[in-house]
Short mmCIF file of C-alpha atoms in Angstrom, two decimals:
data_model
loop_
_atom_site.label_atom_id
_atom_site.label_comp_id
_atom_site.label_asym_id
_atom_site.label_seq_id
_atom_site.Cartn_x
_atom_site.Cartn_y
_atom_site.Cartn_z
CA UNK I 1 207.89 -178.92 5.59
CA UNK I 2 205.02 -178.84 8.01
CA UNK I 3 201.89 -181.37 7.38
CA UNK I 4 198.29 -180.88 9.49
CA UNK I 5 195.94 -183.90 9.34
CA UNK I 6 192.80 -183.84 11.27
CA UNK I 7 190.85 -186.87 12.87
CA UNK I 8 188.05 -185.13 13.89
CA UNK I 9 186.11 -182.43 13.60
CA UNK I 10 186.22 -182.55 9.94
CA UNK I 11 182.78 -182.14 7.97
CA UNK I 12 180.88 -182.04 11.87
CA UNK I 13 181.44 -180.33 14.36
CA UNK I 14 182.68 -182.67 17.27
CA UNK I 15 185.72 -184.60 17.77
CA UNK I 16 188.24 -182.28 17.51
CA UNK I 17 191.60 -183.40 16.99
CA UNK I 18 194.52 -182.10 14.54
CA UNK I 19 198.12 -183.43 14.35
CA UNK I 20 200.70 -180.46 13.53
CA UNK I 21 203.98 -181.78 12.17
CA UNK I 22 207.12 -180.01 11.64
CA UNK I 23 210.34 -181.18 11.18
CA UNK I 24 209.28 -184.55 12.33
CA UNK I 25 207.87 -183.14 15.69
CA UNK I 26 204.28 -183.82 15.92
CA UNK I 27 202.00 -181.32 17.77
CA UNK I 28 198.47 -182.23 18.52
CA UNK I 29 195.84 -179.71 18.94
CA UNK I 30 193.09 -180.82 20.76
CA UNK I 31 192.10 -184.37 21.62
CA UNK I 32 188.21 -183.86 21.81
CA UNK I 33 184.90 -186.74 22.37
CA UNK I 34 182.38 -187.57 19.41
CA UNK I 35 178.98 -186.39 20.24
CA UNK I 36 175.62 -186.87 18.55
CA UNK I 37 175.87 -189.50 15.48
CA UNK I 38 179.52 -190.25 15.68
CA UNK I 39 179.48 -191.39 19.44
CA UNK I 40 180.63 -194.79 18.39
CA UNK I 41 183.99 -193.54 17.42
CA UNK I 42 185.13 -192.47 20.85
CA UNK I 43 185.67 -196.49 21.54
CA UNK I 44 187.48 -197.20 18.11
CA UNK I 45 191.54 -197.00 18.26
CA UNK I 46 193.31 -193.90 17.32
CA UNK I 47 194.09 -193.94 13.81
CA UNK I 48 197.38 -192.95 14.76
CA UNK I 49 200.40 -193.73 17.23
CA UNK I 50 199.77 -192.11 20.35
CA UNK I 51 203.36 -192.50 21.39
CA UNK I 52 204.48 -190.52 18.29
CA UNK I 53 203.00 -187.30 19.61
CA UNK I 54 205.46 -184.95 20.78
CA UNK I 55 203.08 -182.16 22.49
CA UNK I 56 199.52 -181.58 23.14
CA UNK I 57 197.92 -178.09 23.21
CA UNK I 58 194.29 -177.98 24.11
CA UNK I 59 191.75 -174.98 22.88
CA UNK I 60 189.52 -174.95 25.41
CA UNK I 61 187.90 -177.11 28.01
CA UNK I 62 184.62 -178.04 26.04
CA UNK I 63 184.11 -182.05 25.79
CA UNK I 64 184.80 -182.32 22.03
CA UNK I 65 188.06 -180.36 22.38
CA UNK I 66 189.29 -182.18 25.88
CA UNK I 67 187.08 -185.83 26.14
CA UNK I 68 189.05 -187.97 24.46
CA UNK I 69 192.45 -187.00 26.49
CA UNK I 70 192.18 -189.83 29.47
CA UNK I 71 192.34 -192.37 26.25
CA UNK I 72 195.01 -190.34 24.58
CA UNK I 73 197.52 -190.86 27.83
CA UNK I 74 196.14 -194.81 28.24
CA UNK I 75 197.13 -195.92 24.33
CA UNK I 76 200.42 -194.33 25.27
CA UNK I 77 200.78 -190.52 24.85
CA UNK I 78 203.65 -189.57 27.33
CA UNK I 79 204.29 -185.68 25.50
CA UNK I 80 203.57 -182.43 27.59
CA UNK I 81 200.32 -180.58 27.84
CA UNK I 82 200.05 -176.84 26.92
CA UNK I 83 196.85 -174.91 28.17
CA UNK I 84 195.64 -172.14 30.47
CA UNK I 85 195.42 -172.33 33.65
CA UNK I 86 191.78 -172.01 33.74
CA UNK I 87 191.28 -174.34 30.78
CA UNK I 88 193.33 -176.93 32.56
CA UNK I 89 190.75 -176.57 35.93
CA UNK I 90 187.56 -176.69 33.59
CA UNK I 91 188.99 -180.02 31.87
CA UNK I 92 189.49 -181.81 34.93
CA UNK I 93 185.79 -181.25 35.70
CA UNK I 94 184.56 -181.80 32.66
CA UNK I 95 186.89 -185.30 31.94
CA UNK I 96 186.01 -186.16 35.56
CA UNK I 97 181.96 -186.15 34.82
CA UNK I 98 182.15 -187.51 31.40
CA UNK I 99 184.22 -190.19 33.36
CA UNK I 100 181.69 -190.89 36.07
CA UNK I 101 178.61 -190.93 33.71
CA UNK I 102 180.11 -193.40 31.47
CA UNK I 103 180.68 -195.27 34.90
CA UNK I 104 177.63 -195.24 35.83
CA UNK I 105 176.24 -196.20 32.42
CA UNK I 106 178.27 -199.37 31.86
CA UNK I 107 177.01 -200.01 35.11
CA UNK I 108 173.20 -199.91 34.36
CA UNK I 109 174.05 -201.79 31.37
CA UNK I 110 176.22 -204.48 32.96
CA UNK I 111 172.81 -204.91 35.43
CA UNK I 112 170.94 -205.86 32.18
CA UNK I 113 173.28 -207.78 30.52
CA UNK I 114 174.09 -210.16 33.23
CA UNK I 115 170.55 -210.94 33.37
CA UNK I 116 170.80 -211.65 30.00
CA UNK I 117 173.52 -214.03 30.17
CA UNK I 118 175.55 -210.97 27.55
CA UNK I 119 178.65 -209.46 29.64
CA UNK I 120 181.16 -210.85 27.50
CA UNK I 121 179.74 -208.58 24.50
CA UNK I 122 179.61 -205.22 26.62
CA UNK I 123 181.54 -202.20 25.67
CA UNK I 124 183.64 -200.96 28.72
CA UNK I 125 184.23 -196.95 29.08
CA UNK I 126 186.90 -195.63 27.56
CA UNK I 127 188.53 -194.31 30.72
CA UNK I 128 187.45 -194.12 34.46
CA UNK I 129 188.10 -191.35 37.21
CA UNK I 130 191.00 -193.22 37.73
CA UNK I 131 192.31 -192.36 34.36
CA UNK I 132 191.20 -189.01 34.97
CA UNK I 133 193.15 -188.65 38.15
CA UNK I 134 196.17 -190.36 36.29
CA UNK I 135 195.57 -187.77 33.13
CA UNK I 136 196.37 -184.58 36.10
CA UNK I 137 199.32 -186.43 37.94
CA UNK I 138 201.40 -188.07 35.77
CA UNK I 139 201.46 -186.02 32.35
CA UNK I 140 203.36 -182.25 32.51
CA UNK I 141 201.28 -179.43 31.91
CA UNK I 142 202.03 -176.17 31.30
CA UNK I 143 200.04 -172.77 31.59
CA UNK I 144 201.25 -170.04 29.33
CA UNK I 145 199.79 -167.03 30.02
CA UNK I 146 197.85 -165.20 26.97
CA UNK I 147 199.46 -162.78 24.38
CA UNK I 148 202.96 -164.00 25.14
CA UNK I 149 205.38 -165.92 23.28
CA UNK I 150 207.27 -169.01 24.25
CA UNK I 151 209.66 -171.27 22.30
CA UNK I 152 208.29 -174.74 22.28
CA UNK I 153 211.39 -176.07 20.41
CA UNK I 154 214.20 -174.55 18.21
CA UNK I 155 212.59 -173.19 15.23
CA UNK I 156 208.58 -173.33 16.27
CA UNK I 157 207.31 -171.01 18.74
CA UNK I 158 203.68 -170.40 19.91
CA UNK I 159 201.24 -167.95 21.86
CA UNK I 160 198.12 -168.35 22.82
CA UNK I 161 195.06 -165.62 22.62
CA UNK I 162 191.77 -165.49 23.94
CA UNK I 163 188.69 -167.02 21.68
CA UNK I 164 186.12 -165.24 24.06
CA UNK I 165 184.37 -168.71 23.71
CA UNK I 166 184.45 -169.99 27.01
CA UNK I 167 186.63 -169.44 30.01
CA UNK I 168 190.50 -169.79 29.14
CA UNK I 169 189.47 -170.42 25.85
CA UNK I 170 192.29 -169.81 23.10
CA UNK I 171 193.20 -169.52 19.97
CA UNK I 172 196.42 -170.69 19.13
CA UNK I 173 199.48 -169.18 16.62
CA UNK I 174 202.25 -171.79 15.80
CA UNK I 175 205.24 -169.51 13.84
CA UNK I 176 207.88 -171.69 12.19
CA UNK I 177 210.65 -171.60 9.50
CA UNK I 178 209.56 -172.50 5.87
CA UNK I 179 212.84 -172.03 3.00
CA UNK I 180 214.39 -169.76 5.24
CA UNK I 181 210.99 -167.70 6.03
CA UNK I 182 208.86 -167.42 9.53
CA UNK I 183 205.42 -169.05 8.36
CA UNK I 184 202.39 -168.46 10.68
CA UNK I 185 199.58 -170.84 11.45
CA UNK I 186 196.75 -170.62 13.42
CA UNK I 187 193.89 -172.81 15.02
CA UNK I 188 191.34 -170.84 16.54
CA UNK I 189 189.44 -173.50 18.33
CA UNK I 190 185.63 -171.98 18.82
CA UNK I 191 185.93 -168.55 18.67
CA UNK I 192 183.41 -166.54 20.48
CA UNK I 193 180.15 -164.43 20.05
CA UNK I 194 181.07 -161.17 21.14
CA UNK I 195 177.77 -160.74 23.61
CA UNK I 196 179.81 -159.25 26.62
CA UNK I 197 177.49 -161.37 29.10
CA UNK I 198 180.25 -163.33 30.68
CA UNK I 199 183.41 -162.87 28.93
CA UNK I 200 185.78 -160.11 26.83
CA UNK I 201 185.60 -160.00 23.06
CA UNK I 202 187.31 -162.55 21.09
CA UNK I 203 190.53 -161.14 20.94
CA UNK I 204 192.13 -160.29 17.24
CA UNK I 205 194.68 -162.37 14.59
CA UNK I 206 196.60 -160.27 13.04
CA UNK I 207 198.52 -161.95 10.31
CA UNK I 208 198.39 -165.71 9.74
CA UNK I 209 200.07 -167.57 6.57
CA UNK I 210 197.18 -170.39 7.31
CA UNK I 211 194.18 -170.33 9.24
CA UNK I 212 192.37 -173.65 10.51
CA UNK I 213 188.97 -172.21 11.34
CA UNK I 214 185.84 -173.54 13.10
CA UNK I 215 182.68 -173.04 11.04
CA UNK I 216 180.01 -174.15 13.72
CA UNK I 217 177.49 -171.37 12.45
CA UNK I 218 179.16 -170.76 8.89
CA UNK I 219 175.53 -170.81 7.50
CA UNK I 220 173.84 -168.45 9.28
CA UNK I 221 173.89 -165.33 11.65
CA UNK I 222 172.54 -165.20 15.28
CA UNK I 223 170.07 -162.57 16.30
CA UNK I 224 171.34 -159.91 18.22
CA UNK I 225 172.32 -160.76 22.10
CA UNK I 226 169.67 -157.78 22.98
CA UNK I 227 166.82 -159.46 20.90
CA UNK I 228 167.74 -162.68 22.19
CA UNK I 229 167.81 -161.46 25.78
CA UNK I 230 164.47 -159.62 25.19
CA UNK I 231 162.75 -163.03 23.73
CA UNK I 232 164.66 -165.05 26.93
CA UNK I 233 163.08 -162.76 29.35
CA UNK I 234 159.39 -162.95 27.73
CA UNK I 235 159.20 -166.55 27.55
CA UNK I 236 160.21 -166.83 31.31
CA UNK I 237 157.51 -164.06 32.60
CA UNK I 238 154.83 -165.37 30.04
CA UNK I 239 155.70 -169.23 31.76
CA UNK I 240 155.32 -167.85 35.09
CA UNK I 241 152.43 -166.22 34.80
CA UNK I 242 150.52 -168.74 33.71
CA UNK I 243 152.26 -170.21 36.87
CA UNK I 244 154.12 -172.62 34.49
CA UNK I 245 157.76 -173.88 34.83
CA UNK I 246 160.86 -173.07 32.57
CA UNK I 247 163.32 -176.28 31.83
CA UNK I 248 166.25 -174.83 30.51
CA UNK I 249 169.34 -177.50 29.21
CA UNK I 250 172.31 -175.95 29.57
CA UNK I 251 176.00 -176.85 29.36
CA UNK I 252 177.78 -176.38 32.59
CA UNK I 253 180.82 -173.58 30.97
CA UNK I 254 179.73 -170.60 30.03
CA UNK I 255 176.10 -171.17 28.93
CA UNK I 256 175.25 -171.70 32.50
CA UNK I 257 177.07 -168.58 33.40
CA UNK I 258 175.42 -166.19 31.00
CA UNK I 259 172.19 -167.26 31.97
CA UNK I 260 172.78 -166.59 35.66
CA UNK I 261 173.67 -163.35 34.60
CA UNK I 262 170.63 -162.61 33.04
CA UNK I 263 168.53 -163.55 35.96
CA UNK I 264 170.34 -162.00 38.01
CA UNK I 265 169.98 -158.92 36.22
CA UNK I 266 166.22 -159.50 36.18
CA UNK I 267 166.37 -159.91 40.28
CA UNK I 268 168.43 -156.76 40.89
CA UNK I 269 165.63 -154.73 38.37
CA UNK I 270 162.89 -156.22 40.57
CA UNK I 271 161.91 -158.06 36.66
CA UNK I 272 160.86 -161.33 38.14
CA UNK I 273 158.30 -162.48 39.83
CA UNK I 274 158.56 -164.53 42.99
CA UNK I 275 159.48 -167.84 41.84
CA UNK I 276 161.87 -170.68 42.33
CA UNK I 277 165.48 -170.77 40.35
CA UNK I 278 167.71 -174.21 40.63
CA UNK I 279 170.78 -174.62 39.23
CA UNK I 280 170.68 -178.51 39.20
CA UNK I 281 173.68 -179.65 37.83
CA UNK I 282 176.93 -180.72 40.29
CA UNK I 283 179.04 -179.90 37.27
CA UNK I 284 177.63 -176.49 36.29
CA UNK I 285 178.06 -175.45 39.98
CA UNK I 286 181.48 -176.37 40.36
CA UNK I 287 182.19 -174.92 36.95
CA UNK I 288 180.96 -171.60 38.42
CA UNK I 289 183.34 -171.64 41.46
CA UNK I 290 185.67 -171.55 39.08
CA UNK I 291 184.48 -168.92 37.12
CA UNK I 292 184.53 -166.99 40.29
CA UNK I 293 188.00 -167.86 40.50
CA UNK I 294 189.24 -166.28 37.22
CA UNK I 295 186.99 -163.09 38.12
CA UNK I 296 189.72 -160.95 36.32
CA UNK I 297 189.40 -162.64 32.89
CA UNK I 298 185.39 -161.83 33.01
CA UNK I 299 183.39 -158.85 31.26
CA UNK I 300 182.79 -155.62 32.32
CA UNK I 301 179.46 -156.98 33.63
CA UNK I 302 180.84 -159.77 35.69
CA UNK I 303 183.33 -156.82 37.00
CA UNK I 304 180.29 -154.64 37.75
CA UNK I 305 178.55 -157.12 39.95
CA UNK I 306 181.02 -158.22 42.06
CA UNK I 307 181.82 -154.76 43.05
CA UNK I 308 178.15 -153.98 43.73
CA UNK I 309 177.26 -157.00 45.80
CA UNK I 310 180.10 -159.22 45.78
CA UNK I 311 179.19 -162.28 43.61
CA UNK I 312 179.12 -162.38 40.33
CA UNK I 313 176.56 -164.37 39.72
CA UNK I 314 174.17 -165.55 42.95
CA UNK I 315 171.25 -163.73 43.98
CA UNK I 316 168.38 -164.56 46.77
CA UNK I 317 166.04 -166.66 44.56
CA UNK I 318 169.06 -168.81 42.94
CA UNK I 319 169.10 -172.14 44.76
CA UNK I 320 172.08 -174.84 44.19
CA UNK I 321 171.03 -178.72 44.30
CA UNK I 322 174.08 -180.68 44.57
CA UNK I 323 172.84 -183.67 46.23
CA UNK I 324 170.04 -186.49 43.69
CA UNK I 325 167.93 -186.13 46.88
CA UNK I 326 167.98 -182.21 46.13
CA UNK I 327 167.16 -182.87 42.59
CA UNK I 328 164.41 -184.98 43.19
CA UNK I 329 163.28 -182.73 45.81
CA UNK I 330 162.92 -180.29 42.62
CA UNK I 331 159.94 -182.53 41.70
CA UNK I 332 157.61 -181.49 44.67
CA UNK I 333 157.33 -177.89 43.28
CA UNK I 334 154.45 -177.42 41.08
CA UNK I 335 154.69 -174.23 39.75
CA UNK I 336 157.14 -170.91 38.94
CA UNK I 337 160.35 -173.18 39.05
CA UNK I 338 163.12 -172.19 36.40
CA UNK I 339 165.43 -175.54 36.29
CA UNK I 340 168.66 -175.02 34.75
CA UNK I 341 169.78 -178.54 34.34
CA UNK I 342 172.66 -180.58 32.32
CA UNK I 343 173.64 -182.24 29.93
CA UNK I 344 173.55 -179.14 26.76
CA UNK I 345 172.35 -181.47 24.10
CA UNK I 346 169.64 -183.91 26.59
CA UNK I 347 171.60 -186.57 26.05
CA UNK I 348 172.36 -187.33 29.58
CA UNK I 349 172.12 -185.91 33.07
CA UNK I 350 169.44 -184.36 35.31
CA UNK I 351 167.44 -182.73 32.46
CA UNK I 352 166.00 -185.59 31.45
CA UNK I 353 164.12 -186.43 34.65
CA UNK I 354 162.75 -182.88 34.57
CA UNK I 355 161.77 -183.51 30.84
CA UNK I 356 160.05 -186.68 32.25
CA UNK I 357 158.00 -185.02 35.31
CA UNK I 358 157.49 -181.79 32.64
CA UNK I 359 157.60 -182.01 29.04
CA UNK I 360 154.10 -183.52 28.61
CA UNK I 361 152.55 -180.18 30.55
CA UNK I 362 151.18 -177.40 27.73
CA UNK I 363 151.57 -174.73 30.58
CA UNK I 364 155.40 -175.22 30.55
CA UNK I 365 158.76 -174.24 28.51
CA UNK I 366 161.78 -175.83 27.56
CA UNK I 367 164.23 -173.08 26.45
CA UNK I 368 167.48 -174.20 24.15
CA UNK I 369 170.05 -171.87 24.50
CA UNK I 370 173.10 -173.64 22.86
CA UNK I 371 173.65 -176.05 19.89
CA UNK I 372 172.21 -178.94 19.47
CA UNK I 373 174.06 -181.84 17.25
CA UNK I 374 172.53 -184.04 15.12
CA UNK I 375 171.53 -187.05 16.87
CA UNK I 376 171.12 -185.76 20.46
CA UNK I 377 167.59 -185.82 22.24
CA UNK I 378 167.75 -181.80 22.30
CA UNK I 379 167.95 -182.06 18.48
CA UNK I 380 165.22 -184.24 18.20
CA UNK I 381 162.57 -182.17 20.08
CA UNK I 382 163.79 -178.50 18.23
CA UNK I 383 162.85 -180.06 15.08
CA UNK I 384 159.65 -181.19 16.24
CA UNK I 385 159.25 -184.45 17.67
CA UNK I 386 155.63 -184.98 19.17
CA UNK I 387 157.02 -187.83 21.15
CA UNK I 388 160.57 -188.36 23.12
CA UNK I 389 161.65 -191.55 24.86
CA UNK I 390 163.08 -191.65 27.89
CA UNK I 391 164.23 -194.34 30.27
CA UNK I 392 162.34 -196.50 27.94
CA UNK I 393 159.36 -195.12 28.75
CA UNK I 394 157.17 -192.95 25.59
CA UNK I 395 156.20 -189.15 26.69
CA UNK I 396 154.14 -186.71 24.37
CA UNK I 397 156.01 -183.38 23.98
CA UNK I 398 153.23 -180.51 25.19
CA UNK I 399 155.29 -177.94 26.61
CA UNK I 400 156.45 -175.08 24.39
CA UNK I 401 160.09 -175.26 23.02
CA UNK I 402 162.22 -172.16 22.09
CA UNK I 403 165.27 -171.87 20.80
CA UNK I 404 167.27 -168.54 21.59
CA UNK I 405 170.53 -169.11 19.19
CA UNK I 406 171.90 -165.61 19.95
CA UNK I 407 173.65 -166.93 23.38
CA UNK I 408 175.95 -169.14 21.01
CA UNK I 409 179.04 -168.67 22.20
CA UNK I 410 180.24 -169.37 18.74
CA UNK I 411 180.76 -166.93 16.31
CA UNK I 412 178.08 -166.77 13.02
CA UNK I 413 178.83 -166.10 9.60
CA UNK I 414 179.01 -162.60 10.05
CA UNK I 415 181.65 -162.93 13.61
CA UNK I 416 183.96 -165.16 11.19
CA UNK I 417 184.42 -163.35 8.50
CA UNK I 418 185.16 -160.05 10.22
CA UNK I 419 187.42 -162.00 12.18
CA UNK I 420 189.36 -163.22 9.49
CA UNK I 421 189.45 -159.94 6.98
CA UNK I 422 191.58 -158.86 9.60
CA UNK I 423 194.11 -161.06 9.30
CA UNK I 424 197.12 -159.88 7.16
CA UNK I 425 199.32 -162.07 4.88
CA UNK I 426 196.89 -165.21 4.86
CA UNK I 427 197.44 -167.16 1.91
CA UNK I 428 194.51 -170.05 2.75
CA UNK I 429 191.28 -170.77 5.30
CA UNK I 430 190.70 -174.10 6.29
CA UNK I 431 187.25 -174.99 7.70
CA UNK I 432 187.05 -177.67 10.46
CA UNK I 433 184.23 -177.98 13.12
CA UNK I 434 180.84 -177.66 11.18
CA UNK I 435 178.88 -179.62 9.29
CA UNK I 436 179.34 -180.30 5.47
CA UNK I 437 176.38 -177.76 4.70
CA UNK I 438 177.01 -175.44 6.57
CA UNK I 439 180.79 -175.12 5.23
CA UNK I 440 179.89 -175.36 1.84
CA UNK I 441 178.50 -172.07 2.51
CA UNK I 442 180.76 -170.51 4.33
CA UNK I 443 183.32 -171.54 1.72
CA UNK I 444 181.40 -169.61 -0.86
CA UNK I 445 180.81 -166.46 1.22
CA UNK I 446 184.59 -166.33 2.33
CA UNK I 447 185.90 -166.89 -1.37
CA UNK I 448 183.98 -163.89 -2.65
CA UNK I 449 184.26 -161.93 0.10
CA UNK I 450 187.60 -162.14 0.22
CA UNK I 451 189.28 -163.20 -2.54
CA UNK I 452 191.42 -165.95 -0.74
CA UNK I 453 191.60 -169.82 -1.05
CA UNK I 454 189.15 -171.96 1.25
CA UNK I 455 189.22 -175.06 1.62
CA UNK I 456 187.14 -177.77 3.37
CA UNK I 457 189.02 -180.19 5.51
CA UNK I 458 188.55 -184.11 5.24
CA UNK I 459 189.15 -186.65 7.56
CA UNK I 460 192.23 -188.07 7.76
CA UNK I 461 193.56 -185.98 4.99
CA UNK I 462 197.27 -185.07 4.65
CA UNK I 463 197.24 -180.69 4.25
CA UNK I 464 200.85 -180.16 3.50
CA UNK I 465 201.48 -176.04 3.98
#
């Protein structure tokens, strides 16, 4: 018998985290951070024993696939770790600044709170770097290598394929014995958009008895990566020459990436104009050393470039700021900067001190090129807030806000359901990561489409296949 329940990631999108078990081995897929709304149950307890958990295999190195891992190991989890290579070097980044800014936050609020006579009442992070450090060096981990399978125990074997979502991204195929038949079932993690900017297509699946499927976009379908790139580039020449700036929040894997690849492209076609380009984020340019580490699991594109001038993705006007003095140095420069600047969702990180020196300027841009949660800052202002706080303090919104939703490196509607009419012997789709809505219709459009059994997962609730 083999029994999935999910605590997370069930009717929303974040928090990923399903528990496999199969002949009373219990294989966890993903162990990934609340964002948006549900923040506040990163601190609760697992609703589960930690200690019970056999093996761990992680997606992909996004926050709400990886973030919660540092807790995992600290309530007990002592089981091995199965990722790729590059997955495993993009979570220790991203656990290590998720680490520190939750550091740094208890901090500020312990200032407050001691003032106020309130310590005792203070929520302490959930892990530190230390954890971090202790997450790398004292758990196993092991690297299988895409499109090959390995035996994980007697009876259950696994391989991993790439999700063209991010770098090392995968989705996963777990084949086991059910009354003396191989059973298949997959979890695809985020599977990607197709858009050939940074990475290779999302690789096929092709047969599955069960399918646990994200549904980020289930509702809709992105506009095509050439309109989108079209509408990118006009909103950055129109901003600069009106000798405006161009914020642009952007999460530090891949997002970052494919935009650096579109400015550079502009550059080498002598498209822009002389201006100013920072990538101001610490994470985001570590994240694309590694990148340029795993050159040969990049597109065509990325391929092309590093032939022609050996980088992938700098160029002359492309200026790092590592440093908070560099950041704030950012703030002298008046006009024709385009900031790229963390976190994805404003809810954290150096974007919101260039929202705070910017937003309230009409002859500006904020450009949102990735998905926004409900909840988060960035959510706030695409859906038209006139007014965003920040550090406490009230600032009018003026600039001009775009959002660009064909850089998703999520599949839409359309990506998901050619993905999955591919898929041979599939008795039943599961939809996990995307909110209740949006699955609803998905649901409906993947029942008539084709003709198979949907259903939409709850939290906590036993799936027995």
């Amino acid at each position: 018998m083999a029994i999935v329940q999910s605590y997370g990631a069930t009717q929303e999108v974040t928090g990923s985290c399903h528990i496999l078990t199969i002949e009373n081995k219990k294989i966890m897929i993903d162990c990934g951070m609340f964002q948006g709304e549900y923040e506040e149950q990163n601190a609760k307890p697992f609703e589960f024993n930690p200690r019970e958990i056999d093996y761990l295999f992680i997606t992909h190195g996004h926050l709400d696939h990886v973030g919660r891992l540092p807790k995992l190991i600290k309530e007990g989890f002592e089981g091995k770790i199965y990722t790729t290579l590059a997955t495993m070097d993009l979570s220790y980044l991203i656990l290590m600044d998720s680490a520190k800014i939750m550091s740094e936050d208890f901090n500020t609020r312990y200032k407050k709170a001691l003032r106020k006579n309130r310590t005792k009442k203070l929520q302490k992070p959930i892990y530190t770097p230390l954890d971090v450090e202790k997450t790398f060096t004292q758990i196993e981990w092991i690297n299988p290598e895409y499109n090959t399978y390995y035996n994980l125990y007697e009876g259950i074997s696994f391989r991993f394929k790439d999700a063209g979502h991010i770098l090392g991204s995968g989705f996963i195929e777990f084949s086991f014995i059910k009354n003396g038949k191989s059973k298949t079932i997959v979890f695809s993690g985020d599977i990607g958009n197709n858009n050939h900017l940074v990475l290779p297509d999302l690789q096929k699946c092709t047969s599955a008895d069960y399918l646990y499927v994200e549904s980020t976009y289930g509702d809709r379908e992105h506009q095509s990566i050439q309109k989108s790139i079209k509408e990118f580039k006009k909103v950055i020449l129109t901003t600069l020459e009106h000798k405006g700036n161009i914020l642009i929040p952007s999460f530090a894997i891949e997002r970052t990436q494919e935009i650096l690849c579109i400015l550079k492209e502009m550059y080498d076609n002598n498209e822009l104009p002389k201006c100013k380009i920072y990538l101001d984020s610490p994470m985001a340019i570590r994240t694309t050393k590694i990148y340029n580490t795993y050159t040969q699991n990049l597109s065509r594109q990325c391929q092309k470039n590093l032939k022609k001038d050996g980088s992938v993705f700098q160029f002359d006007l492309l200026t790092y700021t590592v440093t908070p003095e560099a950041s704030k140095g950012i703030n002298d420069i008046k006009t024709k900067a385009i900031i790229i600047a963390g976190s994805g969702m404003c809810n954290g990180g150096r974007i919101l001190h260039h929202f705070k020196h910017r937003i309230w300027n009409k002859n500006n841009a904020i450009i949102f090129v990735g998905y926004q949660a409900q909840g988060t800052l960035g959510r706030e202002i695409i859906d038209g807030a006139k007014w965003i706080n920040i550090y406490g303090e009230d600032i009018i919104v003026k600039a001009s806000i775009h959002t660009i939703n064909g850089f998703s490196a999520h599949a839409d509607q359309k990506g998901i359901i050619k993905w999955i009419k591919k898929i041979k012997k599939l008795k039943k789709v599961f939809l996990i990561h995307g909110e209740k809505e949006n699955q609803k219709i998905l649901k409906d459009v993947l029942t008539k489409e084709l003709d198979r059994k949907v259903k939409i997962v709850k939290y906590k609730e036993k799936v027995i296949l």
